[in-house]
Coordinates of C-alpha atoms (C1' of nucleotides) in Angstrom, one line a residue:
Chain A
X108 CA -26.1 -18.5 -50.1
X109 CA -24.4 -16.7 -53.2
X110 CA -21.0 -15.2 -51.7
X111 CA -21.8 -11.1 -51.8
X112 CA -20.1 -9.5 -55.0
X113 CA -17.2 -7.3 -53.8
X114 CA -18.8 -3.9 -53.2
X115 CA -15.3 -2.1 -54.1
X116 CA -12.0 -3.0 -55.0
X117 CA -8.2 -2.2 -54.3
X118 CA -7.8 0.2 -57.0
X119 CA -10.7 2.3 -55.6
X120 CA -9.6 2.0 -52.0
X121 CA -6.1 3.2 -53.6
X122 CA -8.1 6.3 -55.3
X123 CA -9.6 7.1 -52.3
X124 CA -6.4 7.0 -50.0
X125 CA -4.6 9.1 -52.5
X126 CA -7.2 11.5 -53.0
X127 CA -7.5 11.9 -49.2
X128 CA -4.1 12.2 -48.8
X129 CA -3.9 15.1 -51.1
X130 CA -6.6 16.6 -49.0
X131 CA -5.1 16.1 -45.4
X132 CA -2.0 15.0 -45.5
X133 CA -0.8 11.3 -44.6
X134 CA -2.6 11.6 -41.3
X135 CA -6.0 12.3 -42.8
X136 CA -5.1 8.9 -44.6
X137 CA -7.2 6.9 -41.3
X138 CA -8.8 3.6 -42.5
X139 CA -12.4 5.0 -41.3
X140 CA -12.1 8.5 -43.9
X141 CA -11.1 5.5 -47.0
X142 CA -14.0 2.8 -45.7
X143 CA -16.5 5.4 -45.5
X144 CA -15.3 6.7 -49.3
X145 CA -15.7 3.5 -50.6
X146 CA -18.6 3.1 -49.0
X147 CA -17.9 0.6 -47.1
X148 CA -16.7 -0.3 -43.1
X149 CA -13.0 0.2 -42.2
X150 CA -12.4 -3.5 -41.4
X151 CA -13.4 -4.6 -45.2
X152 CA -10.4 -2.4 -46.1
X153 CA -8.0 -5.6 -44.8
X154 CA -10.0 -7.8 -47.8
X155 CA -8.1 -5.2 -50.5
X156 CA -5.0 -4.4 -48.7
X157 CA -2.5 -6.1 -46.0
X158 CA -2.8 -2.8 -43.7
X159 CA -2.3 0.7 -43.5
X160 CA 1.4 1.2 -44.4
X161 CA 1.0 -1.2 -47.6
X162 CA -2.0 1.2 -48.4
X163 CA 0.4 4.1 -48.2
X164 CA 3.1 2.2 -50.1
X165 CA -0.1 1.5 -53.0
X166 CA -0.6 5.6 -53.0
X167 CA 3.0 6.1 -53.7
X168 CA 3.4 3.2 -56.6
X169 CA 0.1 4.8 -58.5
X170 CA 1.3 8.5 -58.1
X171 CA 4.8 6.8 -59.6
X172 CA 3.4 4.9 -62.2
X173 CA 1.2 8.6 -63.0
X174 CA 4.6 10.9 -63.1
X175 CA 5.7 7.6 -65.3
X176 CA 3.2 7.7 -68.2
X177 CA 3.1 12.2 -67.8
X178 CA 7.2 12.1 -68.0
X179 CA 6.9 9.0 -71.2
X180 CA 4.1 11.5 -73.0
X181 CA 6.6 14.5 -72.8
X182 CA 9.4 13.1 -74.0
X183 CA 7.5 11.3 -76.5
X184 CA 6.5 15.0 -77.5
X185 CA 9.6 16.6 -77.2
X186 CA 12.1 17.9 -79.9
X187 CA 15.6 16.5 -80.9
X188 CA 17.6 19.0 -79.2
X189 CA 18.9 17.9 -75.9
X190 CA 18.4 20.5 -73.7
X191 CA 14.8 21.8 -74.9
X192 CA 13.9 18.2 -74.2
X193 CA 15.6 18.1 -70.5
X194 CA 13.7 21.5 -69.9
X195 CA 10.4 19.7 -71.1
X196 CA 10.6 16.9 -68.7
X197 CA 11.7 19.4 -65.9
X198 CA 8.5 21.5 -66.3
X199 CA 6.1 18.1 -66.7
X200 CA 7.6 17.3 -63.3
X201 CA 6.7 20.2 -61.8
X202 CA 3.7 20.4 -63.2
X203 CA 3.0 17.3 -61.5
X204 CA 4.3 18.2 -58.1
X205 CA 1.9 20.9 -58.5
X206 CA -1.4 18.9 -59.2
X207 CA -0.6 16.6 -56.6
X208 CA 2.1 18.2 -54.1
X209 CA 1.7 15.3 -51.3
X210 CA 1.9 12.6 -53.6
X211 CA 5.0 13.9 -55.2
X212 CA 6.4 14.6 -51.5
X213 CA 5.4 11.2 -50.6
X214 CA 7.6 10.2 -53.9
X215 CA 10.9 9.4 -52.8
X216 CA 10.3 9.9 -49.3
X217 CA 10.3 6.4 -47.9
X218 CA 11.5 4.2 -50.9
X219 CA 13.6 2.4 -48.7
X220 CA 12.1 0.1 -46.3
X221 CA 9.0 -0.3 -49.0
X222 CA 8.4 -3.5 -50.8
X223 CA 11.0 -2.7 -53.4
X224 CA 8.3 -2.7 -56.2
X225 CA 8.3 1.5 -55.9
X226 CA 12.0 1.3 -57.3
X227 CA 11.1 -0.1 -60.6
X228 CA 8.3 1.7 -60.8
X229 CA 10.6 5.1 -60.3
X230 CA 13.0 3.9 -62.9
X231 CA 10.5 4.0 -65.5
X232 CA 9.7 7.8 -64.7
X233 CA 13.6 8.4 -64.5
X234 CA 13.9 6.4 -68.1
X235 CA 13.2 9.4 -70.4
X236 CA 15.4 11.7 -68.1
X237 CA 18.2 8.9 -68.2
X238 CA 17.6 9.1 -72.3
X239 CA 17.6 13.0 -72.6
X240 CA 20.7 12.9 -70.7
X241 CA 22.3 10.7 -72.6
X242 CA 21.9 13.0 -75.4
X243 CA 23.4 15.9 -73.7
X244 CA 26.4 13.7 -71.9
X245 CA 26.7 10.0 -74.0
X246 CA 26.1 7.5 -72.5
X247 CA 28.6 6.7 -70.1
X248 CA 27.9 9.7 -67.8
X249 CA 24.0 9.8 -68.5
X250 CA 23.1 7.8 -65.3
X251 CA 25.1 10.5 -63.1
X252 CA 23.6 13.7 -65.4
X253 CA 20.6 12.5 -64.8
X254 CA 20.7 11.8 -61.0
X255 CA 21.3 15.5 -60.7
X256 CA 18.7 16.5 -62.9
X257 CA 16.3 14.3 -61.1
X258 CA 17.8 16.0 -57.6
X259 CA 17.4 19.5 -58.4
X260 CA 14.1 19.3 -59.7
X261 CA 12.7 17.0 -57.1
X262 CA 14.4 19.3 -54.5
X263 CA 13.2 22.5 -55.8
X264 CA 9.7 21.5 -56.4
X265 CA 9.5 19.8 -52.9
X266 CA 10.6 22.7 -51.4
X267 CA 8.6 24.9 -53.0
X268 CA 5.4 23.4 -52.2
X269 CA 6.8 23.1 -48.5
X270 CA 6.4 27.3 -48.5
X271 CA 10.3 27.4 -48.5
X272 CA 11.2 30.2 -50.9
X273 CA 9.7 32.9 -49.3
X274 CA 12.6 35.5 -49.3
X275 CA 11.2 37.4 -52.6
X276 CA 12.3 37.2 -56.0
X277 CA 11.0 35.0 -59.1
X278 CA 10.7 31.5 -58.1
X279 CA 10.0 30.7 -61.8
X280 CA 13.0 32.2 -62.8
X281 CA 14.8 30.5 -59.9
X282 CA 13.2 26.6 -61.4
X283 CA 14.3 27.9 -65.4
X284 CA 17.9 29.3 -63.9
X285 CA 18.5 25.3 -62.6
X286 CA 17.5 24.0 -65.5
X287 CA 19.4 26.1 -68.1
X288 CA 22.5 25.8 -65.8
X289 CA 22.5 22.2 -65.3
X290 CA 21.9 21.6 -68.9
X291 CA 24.9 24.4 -69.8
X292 CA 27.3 22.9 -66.8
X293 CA 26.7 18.9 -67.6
X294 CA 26.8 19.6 -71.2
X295 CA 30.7 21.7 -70.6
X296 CA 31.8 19.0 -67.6
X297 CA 34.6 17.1 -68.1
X298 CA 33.2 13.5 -68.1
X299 CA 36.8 12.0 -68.4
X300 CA 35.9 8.9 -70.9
X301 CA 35.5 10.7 -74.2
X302 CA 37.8 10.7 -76.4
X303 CA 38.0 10.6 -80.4
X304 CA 35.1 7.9 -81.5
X305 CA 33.4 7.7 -78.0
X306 CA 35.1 4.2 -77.0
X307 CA 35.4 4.5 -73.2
X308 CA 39.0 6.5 -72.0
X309 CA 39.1 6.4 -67.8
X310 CA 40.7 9.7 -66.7
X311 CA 44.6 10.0 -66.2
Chain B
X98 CA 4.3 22.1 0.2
X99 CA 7.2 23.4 -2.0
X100 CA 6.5 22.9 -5.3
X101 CA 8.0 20.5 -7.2
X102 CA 10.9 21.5 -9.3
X103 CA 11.2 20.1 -12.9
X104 CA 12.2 16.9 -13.2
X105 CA 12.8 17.2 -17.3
X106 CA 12.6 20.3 -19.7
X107 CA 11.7 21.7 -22.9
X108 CA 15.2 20.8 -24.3
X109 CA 15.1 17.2 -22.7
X110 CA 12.1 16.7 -24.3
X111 CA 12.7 17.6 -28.2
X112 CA 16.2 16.3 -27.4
X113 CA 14.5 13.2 -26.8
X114 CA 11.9 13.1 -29.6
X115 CA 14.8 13.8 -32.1
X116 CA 16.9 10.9 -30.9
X117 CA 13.6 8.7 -31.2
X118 CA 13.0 10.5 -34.8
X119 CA 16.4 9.6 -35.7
X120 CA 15.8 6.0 -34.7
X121 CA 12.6 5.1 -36.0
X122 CA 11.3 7.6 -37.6
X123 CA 8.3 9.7 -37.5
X124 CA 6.2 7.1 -35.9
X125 CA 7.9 6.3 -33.2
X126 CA 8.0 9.7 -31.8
X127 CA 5.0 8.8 -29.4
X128 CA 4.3 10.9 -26.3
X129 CA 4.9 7.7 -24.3
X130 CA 8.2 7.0 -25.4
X131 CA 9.3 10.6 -25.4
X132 CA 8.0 10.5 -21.8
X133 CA 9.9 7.3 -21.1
X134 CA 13.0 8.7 -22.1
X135 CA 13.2 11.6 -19.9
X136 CA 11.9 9.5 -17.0
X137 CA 8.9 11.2 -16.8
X138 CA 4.5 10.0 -18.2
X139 CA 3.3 11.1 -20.8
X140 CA 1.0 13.9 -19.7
X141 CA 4.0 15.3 -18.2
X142 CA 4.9 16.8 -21.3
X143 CA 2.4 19.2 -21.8
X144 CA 3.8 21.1 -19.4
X145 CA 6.9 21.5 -21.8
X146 CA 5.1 21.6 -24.8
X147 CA 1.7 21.7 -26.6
X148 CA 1.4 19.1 -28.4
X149 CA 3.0 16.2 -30.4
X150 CA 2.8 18.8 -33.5
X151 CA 4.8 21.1 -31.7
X152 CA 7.6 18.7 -30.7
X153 CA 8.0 17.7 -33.9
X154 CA 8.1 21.6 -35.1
X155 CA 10.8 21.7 -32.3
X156 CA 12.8 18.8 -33.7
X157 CA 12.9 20.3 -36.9
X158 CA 13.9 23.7 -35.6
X159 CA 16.9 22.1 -33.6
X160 CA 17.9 20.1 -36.2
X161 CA 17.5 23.5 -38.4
X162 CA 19.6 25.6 -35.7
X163 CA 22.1 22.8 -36.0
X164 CA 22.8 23.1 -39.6
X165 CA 23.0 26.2 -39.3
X166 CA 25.7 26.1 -37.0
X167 CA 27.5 23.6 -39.6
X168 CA 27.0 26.1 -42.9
X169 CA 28.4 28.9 -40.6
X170 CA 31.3 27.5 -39.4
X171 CA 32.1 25.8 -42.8
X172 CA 31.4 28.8 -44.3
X173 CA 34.0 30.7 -41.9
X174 CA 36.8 28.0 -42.4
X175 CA 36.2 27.7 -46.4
X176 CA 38.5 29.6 -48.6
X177 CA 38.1 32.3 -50.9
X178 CA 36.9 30.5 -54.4
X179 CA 33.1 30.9 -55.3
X180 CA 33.2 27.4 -56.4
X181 CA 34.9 25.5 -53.9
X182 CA 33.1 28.0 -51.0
X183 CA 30.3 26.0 -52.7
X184 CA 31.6 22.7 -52.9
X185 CA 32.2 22.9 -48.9
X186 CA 28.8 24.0 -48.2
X187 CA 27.6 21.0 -50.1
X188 CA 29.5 18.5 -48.7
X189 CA 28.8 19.7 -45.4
X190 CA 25.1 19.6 -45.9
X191 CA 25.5 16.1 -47.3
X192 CA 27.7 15.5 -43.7
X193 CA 24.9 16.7 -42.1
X194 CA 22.0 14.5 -43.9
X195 CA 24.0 11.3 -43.4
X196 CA 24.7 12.1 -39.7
X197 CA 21.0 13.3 -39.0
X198 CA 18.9 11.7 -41.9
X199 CA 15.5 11.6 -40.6
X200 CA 16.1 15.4 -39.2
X201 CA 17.1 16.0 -42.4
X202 CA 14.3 14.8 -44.7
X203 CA 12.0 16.6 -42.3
X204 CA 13.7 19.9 -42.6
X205 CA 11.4 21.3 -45.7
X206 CA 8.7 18.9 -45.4
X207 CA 6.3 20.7 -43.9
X208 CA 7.1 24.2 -43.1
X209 CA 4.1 25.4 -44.7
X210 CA 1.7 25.2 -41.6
X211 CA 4.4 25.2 -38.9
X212 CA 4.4 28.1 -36.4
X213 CA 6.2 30.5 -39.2
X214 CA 9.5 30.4 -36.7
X215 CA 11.1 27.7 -38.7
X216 CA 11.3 29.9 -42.1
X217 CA 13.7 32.1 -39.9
X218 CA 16.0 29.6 -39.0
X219 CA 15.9 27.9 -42.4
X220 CA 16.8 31.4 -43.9
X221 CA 19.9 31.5 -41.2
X222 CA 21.3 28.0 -42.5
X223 CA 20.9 29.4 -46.3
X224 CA 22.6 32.9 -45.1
X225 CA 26.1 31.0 -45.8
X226 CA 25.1 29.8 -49.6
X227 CA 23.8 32.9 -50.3
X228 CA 26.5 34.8 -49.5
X229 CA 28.9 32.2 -51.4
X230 CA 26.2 32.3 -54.7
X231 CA 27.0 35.9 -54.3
X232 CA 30.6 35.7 -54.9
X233 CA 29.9 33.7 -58.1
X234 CA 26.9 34.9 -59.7
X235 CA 26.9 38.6 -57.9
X236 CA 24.2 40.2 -55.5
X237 CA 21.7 40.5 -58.1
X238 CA 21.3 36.6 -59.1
X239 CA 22.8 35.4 -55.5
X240 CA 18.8 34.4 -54.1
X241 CA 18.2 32.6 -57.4
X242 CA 21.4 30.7 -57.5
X243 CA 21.1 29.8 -54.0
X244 CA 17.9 28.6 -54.5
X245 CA 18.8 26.4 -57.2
X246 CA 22.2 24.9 -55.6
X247 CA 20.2 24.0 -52.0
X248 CA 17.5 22.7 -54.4
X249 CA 19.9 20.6 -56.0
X250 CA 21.5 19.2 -52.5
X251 CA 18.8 19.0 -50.4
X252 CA 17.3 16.6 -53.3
X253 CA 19.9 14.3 -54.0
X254 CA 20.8 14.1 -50.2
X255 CA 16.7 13.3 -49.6
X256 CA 16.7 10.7 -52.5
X257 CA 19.9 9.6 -51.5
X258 CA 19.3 8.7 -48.2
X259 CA 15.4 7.1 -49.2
X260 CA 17.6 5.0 -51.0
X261 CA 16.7 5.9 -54.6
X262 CA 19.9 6.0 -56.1
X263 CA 19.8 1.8 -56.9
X264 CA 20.6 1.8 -60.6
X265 CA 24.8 1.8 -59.9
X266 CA 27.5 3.7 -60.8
X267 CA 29.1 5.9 -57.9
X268 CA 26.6 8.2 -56.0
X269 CA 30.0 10.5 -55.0
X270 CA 30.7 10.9 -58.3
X271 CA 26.8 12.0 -59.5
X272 CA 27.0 14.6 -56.5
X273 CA 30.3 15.8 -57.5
X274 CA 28.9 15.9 -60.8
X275 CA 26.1 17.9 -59.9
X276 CA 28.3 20.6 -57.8
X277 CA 30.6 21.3 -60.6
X278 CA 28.2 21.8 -63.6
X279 CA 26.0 24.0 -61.2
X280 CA 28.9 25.7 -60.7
X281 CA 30.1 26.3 -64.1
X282 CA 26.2 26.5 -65.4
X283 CA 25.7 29.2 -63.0
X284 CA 28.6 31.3 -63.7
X285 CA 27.9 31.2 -67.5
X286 CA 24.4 31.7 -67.3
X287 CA 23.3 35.0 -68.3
X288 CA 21.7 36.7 -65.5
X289 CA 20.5 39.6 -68.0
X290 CA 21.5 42.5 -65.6
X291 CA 25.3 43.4 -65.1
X292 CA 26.9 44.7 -67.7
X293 CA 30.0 47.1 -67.3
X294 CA 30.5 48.4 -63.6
X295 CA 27.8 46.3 -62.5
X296 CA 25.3 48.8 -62.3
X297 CA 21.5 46.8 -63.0
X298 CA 20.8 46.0 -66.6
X299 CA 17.3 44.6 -67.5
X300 CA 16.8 41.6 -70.0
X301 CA 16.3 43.1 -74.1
Chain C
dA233 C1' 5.0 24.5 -10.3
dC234 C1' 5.4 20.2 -12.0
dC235 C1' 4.0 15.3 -11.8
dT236 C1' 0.6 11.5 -11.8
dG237 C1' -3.3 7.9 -12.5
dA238 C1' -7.6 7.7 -14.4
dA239 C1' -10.4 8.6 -18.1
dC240 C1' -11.9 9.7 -23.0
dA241 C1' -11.9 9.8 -27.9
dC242 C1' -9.7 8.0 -31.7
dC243 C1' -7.2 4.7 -34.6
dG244 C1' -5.4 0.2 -36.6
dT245 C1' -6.3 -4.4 -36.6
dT246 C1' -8.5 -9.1 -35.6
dC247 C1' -12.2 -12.2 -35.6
dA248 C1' -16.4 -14.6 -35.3
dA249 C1' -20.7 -14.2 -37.4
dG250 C1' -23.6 -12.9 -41.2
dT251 C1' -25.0 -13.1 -46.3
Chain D
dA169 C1' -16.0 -14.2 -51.0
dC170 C1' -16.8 -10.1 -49.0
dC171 C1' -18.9 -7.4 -45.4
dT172 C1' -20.0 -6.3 -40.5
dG173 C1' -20.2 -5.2 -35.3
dA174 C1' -17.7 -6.1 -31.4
dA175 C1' -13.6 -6.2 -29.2
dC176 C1' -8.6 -5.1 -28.1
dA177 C1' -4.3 -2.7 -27.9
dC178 C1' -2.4 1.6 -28.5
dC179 C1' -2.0 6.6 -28.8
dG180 C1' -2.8 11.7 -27.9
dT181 C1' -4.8 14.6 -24.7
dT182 C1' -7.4 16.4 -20.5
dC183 C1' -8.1 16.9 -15.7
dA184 C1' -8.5 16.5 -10.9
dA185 C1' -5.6 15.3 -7.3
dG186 C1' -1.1 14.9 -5.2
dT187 C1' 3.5 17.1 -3.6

DNA sequence: ACCTGAACACCGTTCAAGT
DNA sequence: ACCTGAACACCGTTCAAGT
């Protein structure tokens, strides 16, 4: 008679798969553990999403669009001064990749062959890096600045939660060495286009 | 009667496996198609190794032994300048990731519940940018810096490769970017402990 | 000592049948 | 309109049997 009410819904089976993930790992991601989270059998999962690797994809996008509204928040909350506000967005990233280390792994792991939605979703996390740096560096270089910001935090903090600093020493002071460097080394680099009022000068 | 002698081995097998990785990716690293490869069935393999786990330790290892072949000899043939000792290390890492870019963005993905072998060889491929972080910042901050310039390439390389660099502008030019101000950031940063002869000098 | 086919458990996915 | 059990193909792994 009356078509049955849906008994979840895509963003659960999303929550689910993500919160498993952060559990187990991508292979404890199986159809079954989500179905049975939902509450629900695994072939009802194909009603919400196309298949597995879409599901995977879904996980990625809603960890992005997380780090997007955390990295917005910061900056929103962060002072004039260029590089206090670099630093802030640096530790809100890693503060991140510690709360949910798979997900953040998972981040910009697989971008490529995805559905192409992920990238716009990772350029609104990267637009208050792309601003800060364009306070430190203008505008024309702020892209590049803030490429390597985004590198060297994404690669530290990946890393770290891998188990990969395990030689001694301060890994805290390792992450606020980075930072302060990058911040002191882009801010002195010779951006080659410059000169007197800011209007664009390409290098000799 | 005789017994039969092998008809693959261990280094046929994660041979295989990484050429597979390589090709399409993680998933198609199946035990079947390793098999096939090295003209052998699947259950074969367990006489060469333990498990699919441990073949894809293995493949990281060998592509870890690799790069550590490539940071050495670099290392050997670069000149005498901290910062362009530096510069060749991270050019030849980014060599590497574009040769072996699968390998690569496995390398620290997962080392935390691995076998514990793989932190060894990961420490011999950093041996070479230690030892170069040592001629810029000294022996005291050399870990540190080392940490934060492989942080810095093994990110960009990762994101480059996942294909997250879409916005424009010229990828060589970020990385370049990224070399040089770590390289000027970390030899003005103030490691608070060498102050005349060198001797160790805690922070005020 | 290594290789094999057969077998098992598990997983992703499809589909006809239920409500 | 969503949910389900049954079914299928595929995969990792084990094991007894071959040489």
């Amino acid at each position: 008679m009356s078509p049955t009410p849906a008994r979840t819904s895509r963003a659960r089976v999303v929550d689910a798969a993500r919160a498993l993930l952060e559990e187990g790992g991508p292979e404890a991601v199986t159809m079954a553990a989500v179905a049975q989270r939902v509450g629900v059998r695994a072939p009802s999962l194909y009603k919400h999403i196309r298949d597995r690797a879409a599901l995977l994809d879904a996980v990625a996008i809603d960890a992005a669009e997380e780090l997007g509204r955390t990295m917005t928040v910061t900056s929103a909350g962060a002072g004039a001064d260029p590089g206090s506000r670099i630093a802030a967005l640096a530790v809100a990233y890693r503060a991140f990749a510690r709360r949910s280390p798979r997900s953040a792994a998972v981040l910009f792991a697989d971008l490529g062959h995805g559905t192409g939605a992920p990238v716009e979703v990772a350029a609104r996390a990267a637009a208050p890096v792309i601003d800060a740096a364009a306070l430190l560096v203008g505008p024309e270089a702020a892209l590049a600045a803030a490429r390597v910001l985004t590198s060297f935090v994404y690669g530290f903090t990946t890393m770290e939660q891998a188990g990969a600093f395990q030689l001694g020493g301060s890994v805290d002071d390792a992450f606020r060495l980075g930072v302060e460097s990058l911040v002191r080394g882009l801010a002195a680099a010779d951006h080659g286009m410059r000169v007197g009022d800011g209007r664009l000068n390409p290098p000799a």
